[in-house]
mmCIF file of C-alpha atoms and ligand atoms in Angstrom:
data_model
loop_
_atom_site.group_PDB
_atom_site.id
_atom_site.type_symbol
_atom_site.label_atom_id
_atom_site.label_comp_id
_atom_site.label_asym_id
_atom_site.label_seq_id
_atom_site.Cartn_x
_atom_site.Cartn_y
_atom_site.Cartn_z
ATOM 1 C CA MET S 1 0.025 0.074 0.030
ATOM 2 C CA ASP S 2 1.296 3.429 -0.864
ATOM 3 C CA ARG S 3 2.172 5.791 2.021
ATOM 4 C CA MET S 4 -1.039 7.299 3.359
ATOM 5 C CA ARG S 5 -0.629 11.008 3.396
ATOM 6 C CA ILE S 6 -2.750 12.671 5.950
ATOM 7 C CA GLY S 7 -2.848 16.412 6.423
ATOM 8 C CA TYR S 8 -4.921 19.497 6.842
ATOM 9 C CA LEU S 9 -7.750 20.311 4.445
ATOM 10 C CA GLY S 10 -8.980 23.588 5.864
ATOM 11 C CA TYR S 11 -8.268 26.023 8.773
ATOM 12 C CA GLY S 12 -10.388 28.399 10.882
ATOM 13 C CA SER S 13 -10.128 30.445 13.951
ATOM 14 C CA TYR S 14 -12.330 32.657 16.190
ATOM 15 C CA ILE S 15 -11.062 35.516 18.358
ATOM 16 C CA PRO S 16 -13.598 36.711 20.887
ATOM 17 C CA SER S 17 -14.787 40.233 20.744
ATOM 18 C CA VAL S 18 -13.611 42.025 23.946
ATOM 19 C CA VAL S 19 -9.991 43.377 23.777
ATOM 20 C CA VAL S 20 -8.146 43.700 27.111
ATOM 21 C CA THR S 21 -5.081 45.943 26.899
ATOM 22 C CA ASN S 22 -2.294 46.048 29.351
ATOM 23 C CA GLU S 23 -3.554 49.477 30.283
ATOM 24 C CA ASP S 24 -7.018 47.853 31.184
ATOM 25 C CA LEU S 25 -5.129 45.540 33.510
ATOM 26 C CA GLU S 26 -3.144 48.431 35.100
ATOM 27 C CA ARG S 27 -6.582 49.569 36.357
ATOM 28 C CA ILE S 28 -7.437 46.344 38.160
ATOM 29 C CA VAL S 29 -4.060 44.934 39.535
ATOM 30 C CA ASP S 30 -0.713 46.420 40.364
ATOM 31 C CA THR S 31 1.068 45.881 37.040
ATOM 32 C CA SER S 32 2.316 47.923 34.191
ATOM 33 C CA ASP S 33 2.359 47.774 30.439
ATOM 34 C CA GLU S 34 6.216 47.786 30.676
ATOM 35 C CA TRP S 35 6.416 44.852 33.032
ATOM 36 C CA ILE S 36 3.848 42.788 30.943
ATOM 37 C CA GLN S 37 5.623 43.439 27.620
ATOM 38 C CA GLN S 38 9.157 42.801 29.084
ATOM 39 C CA ARG S 39 8.335 39.567 30.828
ATOM 40 C CA THR S 40 5.744 38.131 28.480
ATOM 41 C CA GLY S 41 5.636 40.011 25.130
ATOM 42 C CA ILE S 42 1.782 40.405 25.529
ATOM 43 C CA GLN S 43 0.357 43.669 24.240
ATOM 44 C CA THR S 44 -3.311 42.697 24.034
ATOM 45 C CA ARG S 45 -5.605 39.674 24.679
ATOM 46 C CA PHE S 46 -9.238 38.995 23.863
ATOM 47 C CA VAL S 47 -11.962 37.551 26.044
ATOM 48 C CA MET S 48 -15.704 36.542 25.527
ATOM 49 C CA ASN S 49 -18.392 38.893 25.947
ATOM 50 C CA LYS S 50 -21.734 37.741 27.454
ATOM 51 C CA ASN S 51 -23.127 36.373 24.197
ATOM 52 C CA GLU S 52 -19.963 34.419 23.395
ATOM 53 C CA SER S 53 -19.095 31.047 24.915
ATOM 54 C CA VAL S 54 -16.502 28.193 24.696
ATOM 55 C CA LEU S 55 -19.038 26.251 22.538
ATOM 56 C CA GLN S 56 -19.877 29.157 20.234
ATOM 57 C CA MET S 57 -16.075 29.954 19.666
ATOM 58 C CA ALA S 58 -15.607 26.339 18.858
ATOM 59 C CA VAL S 59 -18.524 26.202 16.404
ATOM 60 C CA GLU S 60 -17.439 29.459 14.632
ATOM 61 C CA ALA S 61 -13.849 28.299 14.150
ATOM 62 C CA SER S 62 -15.133 24.911 12.826
ATOM 63 C CA LYS S 63 -17.487 26.493 10.316
ATOM 64 C CA ARG S 64 -14.678 28.529 9.104
ATOM 65 C CA ALA S 65 -12.387 25.545 8.785
ATOM 66 C CA LEU S 66 -15.119 23.631 6.927
ATOM 67 C CA ALA S 67 -15.694 26.498 4.696
ATOM 68 C CA ASP S 68 -11.911 26.789 3.967
ATOM 69 C CA ALA S 69 -11.925 23.025 3.194
ATOM 70 C CA GLY S 70 -14.859 23.413 0.882
ATOM 71 C CA LEU S 71 -16.643 20.692 2.946
ATOM 72 C CA SER S 72 -19.907 20.370 4.771
ATOM 73 C CA PRO S 73 -20.576 18.959 8.254
ATOM 74 C CA ASP S 74 -21.823 15.817 6.655
ATOM 75 C CA ASP S 75 -18.315 15.121 5.410
ATOM 76 C CA ILE S 76 -17.005 14.836 8.951
ATOM 77 C CA GLY S 77 -16.629 11.395 10.672
ATOM 78 C CA ASP S 78 -15.051 12.407 13.855
ATOM 79 C CA ILE S 79 -14.669 15.479 16.030
ATOM 80 C CA ARG S 80 -11.880 15.837 18.576
ATOM 81 C CA VAL S 81 -11.697 18.959 20.824
ATOM 82 C CA GLY S 82 -8.742 19.916 22.793
ATOM 83 C CA VAL S 83 -10.268 21.990 25.823
ATOM 84 C CA ASN S 84 -9.752 22.560 29.424
ATOM 85 C CA THR S 85 -12.565 24.990 30.246
ATOM 86 C CA TRP S 86 -15.564 22.771 29.686
ATOM 87 C CA ASN S 87 -16.236 21.495 33.203
ATOM 88 C CA ARG S 88 -19.255 19.495 32.513
ATOM 89 C CA PHE S 89 -20.847 16.750 30.440
ATOM 90 C CA PRO S 90 -21.979 16.031 27.759
ATOM 91 C CA SER S 91 -18.668 16.748 26.145
ATOM 92 C CA LEU S 92 -18.052 19.938 24.129
ATOM 93 C CA ALA S 93 -17.289 17.889 21.062
ATOM 94 C CA THR S 94 -20.782 16.280 21.017
ATOM 95 C CA GLN S 95 -22.332 19.734 21.413
ATOM 96 C CA VAL S 96 -20.239 20.991 18.430
ATOM 97 C CA GLN S 97 -21.456 17.898 16.560
ATOM 98 C CA TYR S 98 -25.094 18.885 17.350
ATOM 99 C CA ALA S 99 -24.488 22.499 16.578
ATOM 100 C CA LEU S 100 -22.959 21.738 13.148
ATOM 101 C CA GLY S 101 -25.446 18.959 12.469
ATOM 102 C CA THR S 102 -22.951 16.368 11.411
ATOM 103 C CA LYS S 103 -24.846 13.165 10.583
ATOM 104 C CA GLU S 104 -22.515 10.333 11.241
ATOM 105 C CA SER S 105 -19.523 11.341 13.493
ATOM 106 C CA SER S 106 -17.993 10.340 16.702
ATOM 107 C CA ALA S 107 -17.048 13.091 19.041
ATOM 108 C CA SER S 108 -14.931 13.418 22.212
ATOM 109 C CA ASP S 109 -12.854 15.921 24.191
ATOM 110 C CA VAL S 110 -9.236 15.686 24.979
ATOM 111 C CA SER S 111 -7.879 17.172 28.227
ATOM 112 C CA ALA S 112 -4.173 17.867 27.938
ATOM 113 C CA GLY S 113 -3.679 21.444 29.105
ATOM 114 C CA CYS S 114 -2.344 23.820 26.476
ATOM 115 C CA SER S 115 -1.280 20.799 24.403
ATOM 116 C CA GLY S 116 -4.854 19.759 23.872
ATOM 117 C CA PHE S 117 -4.713 20.560 20.135
ATOM 118 C CA ILE S 118 -1.570 18.546 19.581
ATOM 119 C CA TYR S 119 -3.069 15.592 21.387
ATOM 120 C CA ALA S 120 -6.327 15.936 19.428
ATOM 121 C CA VAL S 121 -4.448 16.005 16.035
ATOM 122 C CA GLU S 122 -2.531 12.889 17.120
ATOM 123 C CA ASP S 123 -5.787 11.161 18.001
ATOM 124 C CA ALA S 124 -7.450 12.197 14.699
ATOM 125 C CA PHE S 125 -4.399 11.077 12.793
ATOM 126 C CA ASN S 126 -4.515 7.635 14.384
ATOM 127 C CA LYS S 127 -8.208 7.405 13.890
ATOM 128 C CA ILE S 128 -7.927 8.150 10.124
ATOM 129 C CA VAL S 129 -5.140 5.507 9.721
ATOM 130 C CA ILE S 130 -7.043 2.886 11.688
ATOM 131 C CA GLU S 131 -10.420 3.465 9.877
ATOM 132 C CA LYS S 132 -8.620 3.189 6.567
ATOM 133 C CA MET S 133 -6.440 0.256 7.261
ATOM 134 C CA LYS S 134 -8.763 -1.945 9.348
ATOM 135 C CA TYR S 135 -12.111 -1.003 8.041
ATOM 136 C CA GLY S 136 -11.432 0.493 4.620
ATOM 137 C CA ARG S 137 -13.162 3.831 5.353
ATOM 138 C CA ASP S 138 -11.959 7.240 4.403
ATOM 139 C CA VAL S 139 -12.698 9.445 7.309
ATOM 140 C CA LYS S 140 -12.311 13.123 7.619
ATOM 141 C CA THR S 141 -12.014 14.618 11.047
ATOM 142 C CA LEU S 142 -12.569 18.008 12.611
ATOM 143 C CA VAL S 143 -9.975 18.997 15.296
ATOM 144 C CA ILE S 144 -10.493 21.986 17.449
ATOM 145 C CA GLY S 145 -8.400 23.682 20.128
ATOM 146 C CA VAL S 146 -10.507 25.995 22.270
ATOM 147 C CA ASP S 147 -10.411 27.540 25.637
ATOM 148 C CA GLY S 148 -12.056 30.357 27.656
ATOM 149 C CA LEU S 149 -9.398 30.861 30.333
ATOM 150 C CA SER S 150 -11.066 34.156 31.313
ATOM 151 C CA LEU S 151 -13.659 31.827 32.924
ATOM 152 C CA VAL S 152 -11.150 30.502 35.369
ATOM 153 C CA VAL S 153 -8.748 33.364 35.816
ATOM 154 C CA ASP S 154 -8.594 35.148 39.116
ATOM 155 C CA TRP S 155 -8.828 38.752 37.983
ATOM 156 C CA THR S 156 -7.310 39.871 41.267
ATOM 157 C CA ASP S 157 -4.136 37.770 40.729
ATOM 158 C CA ARG S 158 -1.502 39.738 38.766
ATOM 159 C CA THR S 159 0.718 36.823 38.271
ATOM 160 C CA THR S 160 -1.802 35.024 35.975
ATOM 161 C CA CYS S 161 -4.464 37.476 34.821
ATOM 162 C CA VAL S 162 -2.149 39.356 32.597
ATOM 163 C CA LEU S 163 -1.180 36.157 30.739
ATOM 164 C CA LEU S 164 -4.404 34.270 29.810
ATOM 165 C CA ALA S 165 -7.161 34.811 27.304
ATOM 166 C CA ASP S 166 -9.830 33.154 25.194
ATOM 167 C CA GLY S 167 -9.978 31.861 21.571
ATOM 168 C CA ALA S 168 -10.517 28.871 19.210
ATOM 169 C CA GLY S 169 -8.907 27.354 16.215
ATOM 170 C CA ALA S 170 -9.831 24.387 14.151
ATOM 171 C CA VAL S 171 -8.676 22.200 11.195
ATOM 172 C CA VAL S 172 -10.179 19.643 9.021
ATOM 173 C CA MET S 173 -8.003 16.632 8.545
ATOM 174 C CA GLY S 174 -7.972 13.889 5.996
ATOM 175 C CA ARG S 175 -6.008 12.284 3.176
ATOM 176 C CA THR S 176 -4.401 14.765 0.894
ATOM 177 C CA GLU S 177 -1.419 15.272 -1.304
ATOM 178 C CA ASP S 178 -1.194 18.995 -0.522
ATOM 179 C CA ASN S 179 0.536 18.828 2.801
ATOM 180 C CA GLU S 180 1.446 16.106 5.131
ATOM 181 C CA ILE S 181 1.676 15.227 8.935
ATOM 182 C CA LEU S 182 5.003 13.429 9.036
ATOM 183 C CA ALA S 183 5.058 12.463 12.723
ATOM 184 C CA THR S 184 3.501 13.157 16.128
ATOM 185 C CA CYS S 185 4.705 12.725 19.713
ATOM 186 C CA THR S 186 3.048 13.296 23.063
ATOM 187 C CA GLU S 187 4.095 12.778 26.652
ATOM 188 C CA ALA S 188 3.162 13.635 30.258
ATOM 189 C CA ALA S 189 4.894 14.477 33.468
ATOM 190 C CA GLY S 190 2.112 14.386 36.108
ATOM 191 C CA LYS S 191 4.497 14.969 38.950
ATOM 192 C CA TYR S 192 4.305 18.670 38.018
ATOM 193 C CA GLY S 193 0.608 18.720 38.376
ATOM 194 C CA ASP S 194 0.688 21.248 41.441
ATOM 195 C CA LEU S 195 2.471 23.922 39.342
ATOM 196 C CA LEU S 196 -0.482 24.670 37.088
ATOM 197 C CA TYR S 197 -3.847 23.573 38.123
ATOM 198 C CA LEU S 198 -7.521 24.457 38.498
ATOM 199 C CA ASP S 199 -9.441 24.586 41.897
ATOM 200 C CA GLU S 200 -11.901 21.936 42.282
ATOM 201 C CA PHE S 201 -15.219 22.824 40.641
ATOM 202 C CA LEU S 202 -16.882 24.657 43.529
ATOM 203 C CA ASN S 203 -20.408 25.824 42.436
ATOM 204 C CA ASN S 204 -22.632 25.639 39.444
ATOM 205 C CA GLN S 205 -20.645 27.824 37.216
ATOM 206 C CA LEU S 206 -22.232 26.917 33.920
ATOM 207 C CA THR S 207 -22.967 30.298 32.446
ATOM 208 C CA GLY S 208 -20.904 31.646 29.545
ATOM 209 C CA GLU S 209 -20.111 34.737 31.458
ATOM 210 C CA ASN S 210 -16.370 35.261 32.226
ATOM 211 C CA GLN S 211 -17.134 37.830 34.846
ATOM 212 C CA VAL S 212 -13.928 39.858 33.922
ATOM 213 C CA CYS S 213 -14.165 42.343 36.886
ATOM 214 C CA PHE S 214 -12.472 45.691 36.373
ATOM 215 C CA SER S 215 -12.643 46.212 40.091
ATOM 216 C CA ASN S 216 -11.399 44.329 43.019
ATOM 217 C CA GLU S 217 -14.638 44.628 44.871
ATOM 218 C CA LYS S 218 -15.477 40.928 44.967
ATOM 219 C CA LYS S 219 -13.646 37.796 44.442
ATOM 220 C CA ILE S 220 -16.088 35.449 42.744
ATOM 221 C CA ASP S 221 -16.718 32.062 44.346
ATOM 222 C CA ARG S 222 -15.692 29.791 41.518
ATOM 223 C CA PRO S 223 -12.718 27.567 40.502
ATOM 224 C CA PHE S 224 -9.539 29.488 39.687
ATOM 225 C CA LEU S 225 -6.501 28.720 37.816
ATOM 226 C CA HIS S 226 -3.306 28.690 39.967
ATOM 227 C CA MET S 227 0.288 28.720 38.545
ATOM 228 C CA GLN S 228 3.843 28.982 39.844
ATOM 229 C CA GLY S 229 5.083 30.710 36.690
ATOM 230 C CA LYS S 230 8.720 30.831 37.620
ATOM 231 C CA LYS S 231 8.836 27.138 38.281
ATOM 232 C CA VAL S 232 6.890 26.415 35.081
ATOM 233 C CA PHE S 233 9.092 28.467 32.838
ATOM 234 C CA PRO S 234 12.367 26.297 32.741
ATOM 235 C CA VAL S 235 10.474 23.051 32.476
ATOM 236 C CA ALA S 236 8.512 24.463 29.562
ATOM 237 C CA VAL S 237 11.632 25.395 27.699
ATOM 238 C CA ARG S 238 13.187 22.006 28.388
ATOM 239 C CA THR S 239 10.122 19.997 27.449
ATOM 240 C CA MET S 240 9.468 21.838 24.268
ATOM 241 C CA ILE S 241 12.944 21.431 23.075
ATOM 242 C CA SER S 242 12.875 17.767 23.951
ATOM 243 C CA ASN S 243 9.639 17.269 22.145
ATOM 244 C CA MET S 244 10.976 18.842 18.948
ATOM 245 C CA LYS S 245 13.959 16.464 18.990
ATOM 246 C CA LYS S 246 11.680 13.582 19.765
ATOM 247 C CA VAL S 247 9.264 14.125 16.856
ATOM 248 C CA ILE S 248 11.963 14.260 14.355
ATOM 249 C CA GLU S 249 13.616 11.041 15.793
ATOM 250 C CA ARG S 250 10.201 9.377 15.473
ATOM 251 C CA TYR S 251 9.873 10.473 11.948
ATOM 252 C CA ASN S 252 13.395 9.332 10.961
ATOM 253 C CA ALA S 253 12.865 6.037 12.726
ATOM 254 C CA SER S 254 9.755 5.319 10.812
ATOM 255 C CA SER S 255 10.632 6.692 7.367
ATOM 256 C CA SER S 256 12.794 5.112 4.613
ATOM 257 C CA GLY S 257 13.223 8.453 2.957
ATOM 258 C CA GLU S 258 15.952 11.114 3.526
ATOM 259 C CA PRO S 259 16.213 11.805 7.337
ATOM 260 C CA ILE S 260 15.109 15.199 8.518
ATOM 261 C CA ARG S 261 17.540 17.208 10.805
ATOM 262 C CA LEU S 262 16.695 19.923 13.180
ATOM 263 C CA THR S 263 18.317 22.398 10.837
ATOM 264 C CA ASP S 264 15.944 21.321 8.085
ATOM 265 C CA VAL S 265 12.957 22.772 10.007
ATOM 266 C CA GLU S 266 12.009 26.027 8.472
ATOM 267 C CA TYR S 267 9.135 27.330 10.647
ATOM 268 C CA VAL S 268 7.881 26.558 14.291
ATOM 269 C CA PHE S 269 4.495 27.066 15.749
ATOM 270 C CA PRO S 270 5.155 26.987 19.465
ATOM 271 C CA HIS S 271 2.368 27.222 22.057
ATOM 272 C CA GLN S 272 1.988 30.928 22.727
ATOM 273 C CA ALA S 273 2.775 31.131 26.438
ATOM 274 C CA ASN S 274 5.474 33.698 26.801
ATOM 275 C CA LEU S 275 7.689 35.476 24.210
ATOM 276 C CA ARG S 276 10.704 34.678 26.331
ATOM 277 C CA ILE S 277 9.905 30.980 26.167
ATOM 278 C CA ILE S 278 9.564 31.265 22.405
ATOM 279 C CA LYS S 279 12.868 33.112 22.168
ATOM 280 C CA ALA S 280 14.469 30.392 24.085
ATOM 281 C CA ILE S 281 13.279 27.924 21.453
ATOM 282 C CA ALA S 282 14.483 30.137 18.688
ATOM 283 C CA ASP S 283 17.974 30.252 20.287
ATOM 284 C CA PHE S 284 18.024 26.448 20.514
ATOM 285 C CA MET S 285 16.972 26.086 16.935
ATOM 286 C CA LYS S 286 19.376 28.832 15.853
ATOM 287 C CA MET S 287 16.452 30.326 13.941
ATOM 288 C CA PRO S 288 15.542 33.947 13.464
ATOM 289 C CA LEU S 289 12.461 34.973 15.232
ATOM 290 C CA GLU S 290 10.813 35.639 11.899
ATOM 291 C CA SER S 291 10.720 31.902 11.374
ATOM 292 C CA ILE S 292 8.829 31.296 14.570
ATOM 293 C CA TYR S 293 5.229 32.242 15.129
ATOM 294 C CA THR S 294 5.155 35.067 17.707
ATOM 295 C CA ASP S 295 2.196 37.219 16.648
ATOM 296 C CA GLY S 296 -0.093 35.140 18.768
ATOM 297 C CA ILE S 297 1.420 35.883 22.039
ATOM 298 C CA LYS S 298 1.690 39.640 21.192
ATOM 299 C CA LYS S 299 -2.009 40.022 20.027
ATOM 300 C CA TYR S 300 -3.897 37.312 21.801
ATOM 301 C CA GLY S 301 -1.938 36.380 24.928
ATOM 302 C CA ASN S 302 -1.967 32.723 26.152
ATOM 303 C CA THR S 303 -5.145 31.100 24.530
ATOM 304 C CA SER S 304 -4.148 27.658 25.724
ATOM 305 C CA ALA S 305 -5.237 24.863 23.370
ATOM 306 C CA ALA S 306 -6.341 27.473 20.748
ATOM 307 C CA SER S 307 -2.911 29.143 20.270
ATOM 308 C CA ILE S 308 -1.462 26.860 17.655
ATOM 309 C CA PRO S 309 -4.446 26.568 15.259
ATOM 310 C CA ILE S 310 -4.974 30.319 15.652
ATOM 311 C CA GLY S 311 -1.391 30.708 14.507
ATOM 312 C CA TYR S 312 -2.142 28.518 11.323
ATOM 313 C CA VAL S 313 -4.891 31.005 10.304
ATOM 314 C CA ASP S 314 -2.711 34.042 11.062
ATOM 315 C CA THR S 315 0.176 32.752 8.806
ATOM 316 C CA LEU S 316 -1.915 31.247 6.092
ATOM 317 C CA GLY S 317 0.129 31.108 2.787
ATOM 318 C CA LYS S 318 3.329 32.014 4.594
ATOM 319 C CA VAL S 319 4.546 28.522 5.468
ATOM 320 C CA LYS S 320 3.235 26.634 2.344
ATOM 321 C CA GLY S 321 5.627 23.793 1.507
ATOM 322 C CA LYS S 322 7.871 24.333 4.477
ATOM 323 C CA ILE S 323 9.088 21.755 7.021
ATOM 324 C CA VAL S 324 7.245 22.819 10.111
ATOM 325 C CA ILE S 325 7.147 21.864 13.859
ATOM 326 C CA ASP S 326 4.191 22.536 16.086
ATOM 327 C CA VAL S 327 5.136 22.185 19.753
ATOM 328 C CA ALA S 328 3.068 22.645 22.953
ATOM 329 C CA PHE S 329 3.379 22.354 26.616
ATOM 330 C CA GLY S 330 0.792 22.804 29.360
ATOM 331 C CA SER S 331 -0.807 21.809 32.681
ATOM 332 C CA GLY S 332 -0.049 18.262 33.656
ATOM 333 C CA PHE S 333 2.577 18.807 32.303
ATOM 334 C CA ALA S 334 1.244 17.363 29.058
ATOM 335 C CA SER S 335 3.273 18.224 26.047
ATOM 336 C CA GLY S 336 3.662 17.104 22.351
ATOM 337 C CA ALA S 337 4.811 18.038 18.937
ATOM 338 C CA ILE S 338 3.830 17.654 15.295
ATOM 339 C CA LEU S 339 6.344 17.471 12.332
ATOM 340 C CA ARG S 340 4.687 18.571 9.154
ATOM 341 C CA ARG S 341 5.270 19.458 5.480
ATOM 342 C CA ALA S 342 2.943 22.350 5.339
HETATM 343 N N1 COA L 1 3.061 42.915 37.079
HETATM 344 C C1 COA L 1 4.048 43.460 37.773
HETATM 345 N N2 COA L 1 4.815 42.758 38.638
HETATM 346 C C2 COA L 1 4.501 41.379 38.667
HETATM 347 C C3 COA L 1 3.545 40.790 37.949
HETATM 348 C C4 COA L 1 2.727 41.631 37.110
HETATM 349 N N3 COA L 1 1.773 41.184 36.286
HETATM 350 N N4 COA L 1 3.458 39.485 38.080
HETATM 351 C C5 COA L 1 4.429 39.166 39.070
HETATM 352 N N5 COA L 1 5.159 40.306 39.351
HETATM 353 C C6 COA L 1 6.244 40.608 40.304
HETATM 354 C C7 COA L 1 6.462 39.450 41.162
HETATM 355 O O1 COA L 1 5.582 39.624 42.294
HETATM 356 C C8 COA L 1 7.921 39.599 41.483
HETATM 357 O O2 COA L 1 7.989 40.626 42.462
HETATM 358 P P1 COA L 1 9.115 40.494 43.680
HETATM 359 O O3 COA L 1 10.416 40.373 42.905
HETATM 360 O O4 COA L 1 8.872 41.801 44.357
HETATM 361 O O5 COA L 1 8.780 39.238 44.379
HETATM 362 C C9 COA L 1 8.464 40.032 40.196
HETATM 363 O O6 COA L 1 7.447 40.607 39.462
HETATM 364 C C10 COA L 1 9.234 39.037 39.376
HETATM 365 O O7 COA L 1 8.281 37.853 39.374
HETATM 366 P P2 COA L 1 8.791 36.491 38.645
HETATM 367 O O8 COA L 1 7.656 35.555 38.939
HETATM 368 O O9 COA L 1 10.082 36.190 39.064
HETATM 369 O O10 COA L 1 8.762 36.944 37.140
HETATM 370 P P3 COA L 1 9.203 36.171 35.898
HETATM 371 O O11 COA L 1 10.206 36.792 35.144
HETATM 372 O O12 COA L 1 9.383 34.609 36.278
HETATM 373 O O13 COA L 1 7.816 36.295 35.003
HETATM 374 C C11 COA L 1 5.904 34.926 34.296
HETATM 375 C C12 COA L 1 6.544 35.712 35.457
HETATM 376 C C13 COA L 1 4.695 34.232 34.901
HETATM 377 C C14 COA L 1 5.644 35.892 33.268
HETATM 378 C C15 COA L 1 6.963 33.775 33.830
HETATM 379 O O14 COA L 1 7.531 33.138 34.977
HETATM 380 C C16 COA L 1 6.312 32.885 32.899
HETATM 381 O O15 COA L 1 5.794 33.229 31.941
HETATM 382 N N6 COA L 1 6.274 31.523 33.307
HETATM 383 C C17 COA L 1 5.753 30.584 32.493
HETATM 384 C C18 COA L 1 4.229 30.552 32.584
HETATM 385 C C19 COA L 1 3.590 29.886 31.483
HETATM 386 O O16 COA L 1 4.023 30.107 30.380
HETATM 387 N N7 COA L 1 2.511 29.082 31.842
HETATM 388 C C20 COA L 1 1.726 28.490 30.809
HETATM 389 C C21 COA L 1 2.416 27.210 30.386
HETATM 390 S S1 COA L 1 1.201 26.557 29.178
#
């Protein structure tokens, strides 16, 4: 059997409507535009308004990815959603399936911190391979990375509220000659669980309201995200670098073609957590920053599982044909990478 080429058929993203600037944050916590830009690179971030929700962002990004692929919901056989801010069941993926009206698709969520999109792509890739090889079916999948971190941010905690934001990105995956996923890898290090975690789900917090509160009057009784950023930082850099090496090793071990070296990589989509983390990756790769996606962290902050597919849409056309690595790291710590010919 010829090599089965699986790649992306379409891309979509959704950025919510409320912009939060560093100056806005200066009004609610003891911080400054200078501190935020120097330590994180973030200039603005976007959060949901009262009419937006994690589901609605996921659906909008999906519709755009389907339109970009020239496909209809009925063409989709599986939906995978990387998400951390859907603290309920039924799963977000099933509700996306209902909202889109796909007729015959499976649907499930993947909880893997900010690496949720990478995990979901790997799951979808494996699903497409198994469906074809075992059952002879050509399946196309919809893969979404979405999060509404504004729902779980403590807007009185300056160490986290300046970093985190909302957004969604999606791809349609299937067999194609146009581009190719060459290898994926994922891993976890649960011993770091207490460095970045969410409180237990305290109350019924099922509304779409993020309750961004531009005053410190009340601390809302709901689960908050907690992070020891200084401890997370070096592990994030180490882990993302090791994932990039590993995904190349996995490709070379599984391919009879020319091996790929780190220096062959022409563009990187790192999870957008902090510009200094991204710069550390650029130094390791000996790559100019222009060859690494950085606009996301500057414009949108850390959108968690959404940051990489949002980057795809922001750079459409720019990376065509290039050897690319997507690499992410997040709570857990769950991490992973994708090696692609874009
Ligand atoms: N504004 C102003 N000062 C702030 C601040 C803010 N928003 N947040 C923290 N500070 C203060 C600290 O209280 C500390 O003050 P002190 O020296 O008086 O104690 C000082 O700034 C330095 O804090 P520190 O934590 O050492 O800063 P840092 O250089 O490590 O930057 C992070 C903090 C969070 C930006 C950085 O550690 C980081 O990005 N970590 C990785 C987090 C991450 O990416 N998580 C997601 C992974 S998916």
